[in-house]
XYZ file of C-alpha atoms in Angstrom:
336
model
C 101.398 81.932 37.508
C 99.577 83.426 40.482
C 95.892 84.256 40.096
C 96.289 87.598 41.815
C 98.894 90.304 41.963
C 99.768 92.703 44.799
C 97.716 95.871 44.898
C 99.417 98.688 42.979
C 96.782 101.412 43.077
C 98.164 104.362 45.044
C 94.973 104.890 47.035
C 95.090 101.434 48.629
C 97.511 100.605 51.472
C 99.990 97.765 50.992
C 99.222 96.071 54.288
C 96.470 96.182 56.892
C 95.207 94.612 60.067
C 91.737 93.197 60.404
C 89.368 90.712 61.969
C 88.293 87.441 60.367
C 84.545 87.421 59.843
C 84.269 83.828 58.527
C 86.772 81.030 58.187
C 87.789 79.751 54.749
C 85.938 76.534 53.926
C 87.557 73.813 51.816
C 88.743 75.070 48.461
C 86.346 77.994 48.416
C 86.956 81.484 49.653
C 86.042 82.764 53.071
C 85.066 86.317 53.894
C 87.310 88.553 55.960
C 86.440 91.898 57.419
C 89.530 94.132 57.427
C 90.159 97.537 58.916
C 92.658 99.474 56.799
C 94.181 102.837 57.679
C 94.212 105.596 55.093
C 97.573 107.136 54.199
C 96.867 110.221 56.288
C 95.858 108.144 59.354
C 93.064 110.681 59.764
C 90.296 108.060 59.587
C 89.700 104.326 59.698
C 88.022 102.660 56.714
C 86.227 99.341 57.201
C 85.663 97.061 54.228
C 85.029 93.378 53.572
C 87.964 91.581 51.883
C 87.776 87.992 50.615
C 90.498 85.412 51.172
C 90.941 81.729 50.390
C 92.323 78.863 52.413
C 95.574 78.999 50.435
C 96.164 82.620 51.489
C 96.640 81.681 55.178
C 100.345 81.377 55.937
C 100.935 80.633 59.625
C 98.045 78.360 60.587
C 95.761 75.743 59.081
C 92.576 77.638 59.787
C 91.108 80.980 60.785
C 88.197 81.377 63.154
C 85.613 84.137 63.157
C 86.876 87.030 65.286
C 90.614 86.236 64.920
C 92.823 89.325 64.610
C 94.904 89.101 61.401
C 97.396 90.978 59.253
C 97.390 90.643 55.453
C 98.461 92.112 52.116
C 96.039 93.591 49.606
C 96.015 92.045 46.116
C 93.984 92.279 42.877
C 92.487 89.095 41.369
C 93.684 88.976 37.729
C 90.493 87.362 36.473
C 87.823 89.355 38.291
C 89.849 92.514 39.096
C 88.362 92.379 42.581
C 90.351 93.166 45.708
C 91.356 90.222 47.940
C 93.618 89.469 50.899
C 96.829 87.402 50.674
C 99.609 86.487 53.120
C 97.047 86.318 55.928
C 98.675 85.815 59.334
C 97.002 85.370 62.710
C 97.959 88.035 65.239
C 95.634 86.975 68.049
C 93.098 84.197 68.373
C 89.532 85.093 69.351
C 88.183 83.267 72.425
C 86.369 80.185 71.134
C 82.704 79.994 72.076
C 81.664 76.417 72.833
C 78.130 75.036 72.690
C 76.482 71.877 73.968
C 73.787 69.701 72.489
C 72.550 66.247 71.560
C 72.794 64.386 68.254
C 69.156 64.263 67.087
C 69.608 62.654 63.657
C 72.054 60.557 61.660
C 71.926 60.712 57.855
C 71.491 63.605 57.779
C 73.817 64.284 60.714
C 72.228 66.946 62.924
C 72.854 68.306 66.428
C 70.141 69.984 68.498
C 71.809 72.734 70.510
C 70.929 73.891 74.019
C 71.976 77.467 73.303
C 70.890 78.244 69.712
C 67.474 77.704 68.161
C 68.509 75.548 65.226
C 69.632 72.066 64.296
C 73.232 72.183 63.101
C 74.640 69.787 60.478
C 78.006 68.135 61.085
C 80.451 65.809 59.369
C 81.993 62.788 61.069
C 85.460 64.112 60.208
C 84.788 66.980 62.658
C 84.208 64.578 65.581
C 87.270 64.315 67.818
C 88.271 60.857 69.012
C 87.743 60.413 72.783
C 90.776 60.450 75.067
C 92.684 57.159 75.191
C 92.113 54.958 78.205
C 95.126 53.687 80.182
C 95.515 50.464 78.174
C 95.218 52.230 74.803
C 97.671 54.917 75.899
C 100.252 52.236 76.778
C 99.778 50.574 73.360
C 100.215 53.949 71.646
C 103.434 54.605 73.590
C 104.754 51.116 72.810
C 104.017 51.587 69.100
C 105.944 54.880 69.069
C 108.992 52.912 70.262
C 108.788 50.406 67.410
C 106.250 47.937 68.764
C 103.128 46.543 67.119
C 100.625 49.194 65.982
C 97.698 49.637 68.410
C 94.143 48.764 67.465
C 92.484 51.506 65.476
C 90.239 53.724 67.584
C 86.939 54.195 65.787
C 84.591 57.031 66.703
C 80.999 55.876 67.114
C 78.224 58.468 67.200
C 74.531 57.609 67.604
C 71.301 59.528 68.115
C 71.210 60.748 71.714
C 74.983 61.260 71.978
C 75.765 64.356 74.039
C 78.393 66.662 72.544
C 80.292 69.918 72.929
C 81.187 71.817 69.774
C 81.983 75.101 68.054
C 79.975 76.675 65.239
C 81.543 77.462 61.873
C 79.592 80.295 60.231
C 78.280 79.928 56.679
C 79.006 82.253 53.820
C 82.139 80.645 52.403
C 80.625 78.325 49.854
C 82.518 76.433 47.169
C 84.419 78.548 44.669
C 83.878 81.696 46.713
C 80.228 81.966 45.683
C 78.892 82.091 49.233
C 75.736 80.435 50.507
C 77.320 78.015 52.996
C 75.277 77.060 56.072
C 76.350 77.157 59.707
C 77.686 73.834 60.914
C 79.063 72.180 64.035
C 82.842 71.640 64.097
C 85.540 70.519 66.555
C 83.045 68.177 68.247
C 83.894 66.473 71.554
C 81.858 63.521 72.860
C 80.447 63.910 76.383
C 79.223 61.453 79.005
C 75.480 60.857 79.321
C 73.850 63.329 81.694
C 76.312 66.142 80.981
C 74.076 68.204 78.673
C 71.095 69.939 80.266
C 68.482 71.715 78.165
C 66.846 73.055 81.324
C 68.160 74.849 84.384
C 66.449 73.474 87.486
C 65.720 76.178 90.079
C 66.557 75.027 93.646
C 63.389 76.264 95.396
C 60.641 73.664 95.965
C 57.156 74.922 95.137
C 53.631 73.653 95.678
C 50.766 73.383 93.240
C 47.697 71.419 92.171
C 47.393 69.056 89.193
C 44.881 70.559 86.741
C 45.475 68.093 83.891
C 47.027 64.689 84.532
C 49.870 63.675 82.225
C 49.725 60.341 80.446
C 52.766 58.235 79.653
C 53.307 56.742 76.232
C 52.128 53.151 75.817
C 51.845 50.885 72.769
C 49.002 52.171 70.630
C 48.734 55.544 72.383
C 50.650 58.795 72.510
C 51.936 60.599 75.575
C 49.967 63.524 76.974
C 51.381 66.602 78.668
C 49.910 67.499 82.041
C 49.431 70.866 83.741
C 50.085 72.059 87.283
C 48.568 75.258 88.672
C 50.679 77.272 91.103
C 49.127 80.177 92.992
C 51.349 83.243 92.625
C 49.256 85.666 94.690
C 45.787 86.030 96.192
C 43.825 89.309 96.188
C 41.651 89.451 99.324
C 39.621 92.415 98.019
C 38.481 90.664 94.862
C 38.848 87.102 96.199
C 40.800 86.298 93.003
C 43.917 84.188 92.554
C 46.737 84.780 90.092
C 48.034 81.418 88.969
C 50.913 80.142 86.842
C 50.262 77.074 84.695
C 53.291 74.810 84.254
C 53.373 71.867 81.861
C 54.926 68.545 82.817
C 55.339 65.031 81.440
C 55.482 61.663 83.174
C 59.285 61.774 82.803
C 59.249 64.757 85.213
C 57.622 62.727 88.020
C 60.107 61.636 90.689
C 60.839 57.914 90.417
C 61.895 55.390 93.041
C 60.164 53.869 96.053
C 58.058 57.006 96.603
C 56.709 57.106 93.042
C 53.028 58.057 92.874
C 51.269 58.858 89.602
C 49.721 62.350 89.892
C 45.949 62.619 89.423
C 43.738 65.634 88.855
C 43.342 67.572 92.099
C 46.435 66.122 93.783
C 48.684 68.520 95.691
C 52.279 68.248 94.481
C 55.727 69.668 95.165
C 58.102 70.430 92.314
C 61.027 72.483 91.034
C 60.659 74.954 88.197
C 62.772 74.043 85.158
C 63.705 76.939 82.843
C 64.588 76.079 79.240
C 68.016 77.580 78.513
C 67.161 78.647 74.973
C 63.505 79.721 75.099
C 63.097 80.639 78.775
C 59.910 78.524 78.997
C 59.099 77.381 82.554
C 57.941 73.819 83.217
C 57.648 71.603 86.286
C 60.260 68.978 87.171
C 61.099 66.525 89.993
C 57.392 66.266 90.845
C 56.241 64.458 93.986
C 52.660 63.961 95.240
C 52.245 65.308 98.784
C 48.466 64.909 99.193
C 45.941 62.858 97.285
C 42.672 64.515 96.238
C 39.491 62.927 97.564
C 38.024 60.773 94.861
C 34.431 59.500 94.631
C 34.597 55.916 93.406
C 32.124 54.444 90.963
C 31.550 50.816 90.073
C 30.610 49.438 86.718
C 31.207 46.869 84.011
C 33.257 47.170 80.830
C 30.805 46.607 77.990
C 32.922 47.655 75.013
C 36.651 47.572 74.381
C 38.067 48.895 71.118
C 41.854 48.881 71.097
C 43.021 51.795 73.192
C 39.599 52.896 74.493
C 36.256 51.485 75.585
C 33.061 52.114 77.537
C 31.911 51.269 81.069
C 28.270 50.857 82.168
C 27.992 52.363 85.654
C 25.873 50.921 88.477
C 24.515 54.232 89.779
C 24.440 56.329 86.592
C 22.579 55.840 83.339
C 24.412 55.504 80.066
C 27.977 54.455 79.365
C 31.218 56.199 80.388
C 34.190 56.471 78.022
C 37.625 55.346 79.261
C 41.144 55.234 77.853
C 43.052 52.006 78.455
C 46.097 53.878 79.861
C 43.915 54.940 82.837
C 42.749 51.428 83.732
C 44.822 48.355 84.491
C 44.044 44.749 83.482
C 40.618 45.317 81.960
C 38.775 42.732 79.842
C 35.318 42.886 78.302
C 32.741 41.725 80.850
C 34.950 42.417 83.900
C 33.982 44.769 86.698
C 35.805 48.054 87.184
C 36.033 50.721 89.865
C 37.161 54.225 89.106
C 36.716 57.901 89.724
């Protein structure tokens, strides 16, 4: 016995066209937003009609924005209006997103385009395309040969992905409350996903705060570069832009030089795709700042920091071990 019967009230049309607002999830009901024409065709009435996965007749799933046709029905238990015999008329263009897997158990993807971490299920991860050898084994198996080795999908933190977003709102049993999730996930090669757009123009600036790389027992520190935007000759004032950077943004290779405070540097501006925040990237030192050297002796060393007694200055100077190389208590040191 069906749980709902076709609509028989004279004021409601027998059939209508509409647009799917959320896809049906599992055994629960999804929401559908339908546009139904009144009998006189004098106006268009928009209302939200619920449907379940079992009401879709010509496809396995509906996506948000799909154009559909359907029949009105009345649920026998709740007496609420619902949609049955839902057929896809036209698929909505699928919007794809990119991101990086940031957690496993729970499974979460950090997206470049949306400001949220999206949960996903491994069943929504598509197997990568078969290589030439695997494709031959698959073809041979289809002709009655030995079955090919099973292709397992491995996903780890840091995996770059492309995916679609399934909106929440379905919920189990049609009660709503579902959360947005990543679906139809494709695995990408490393280096494909970019959270920042690197502007092509090279700019110049001065290091105001030197970045510090992460070492055992210490945390990384973000540095700052000052870039002069304009200079007012009347007031003798500069307008500057302060751009953060990390040691990962410093150009590597044979020309690698660790930036110090006061150094002149060249860099590209990197714009975060989601937030629009500007930072410095591909940094190279073009001119070293003059540095007055001091000499002294390390008198105390306590894990990641210590103190130096200077030759020409009274008292002791604090140092962090990430700024000094190969230092032992009692050894001499030279620094700025």
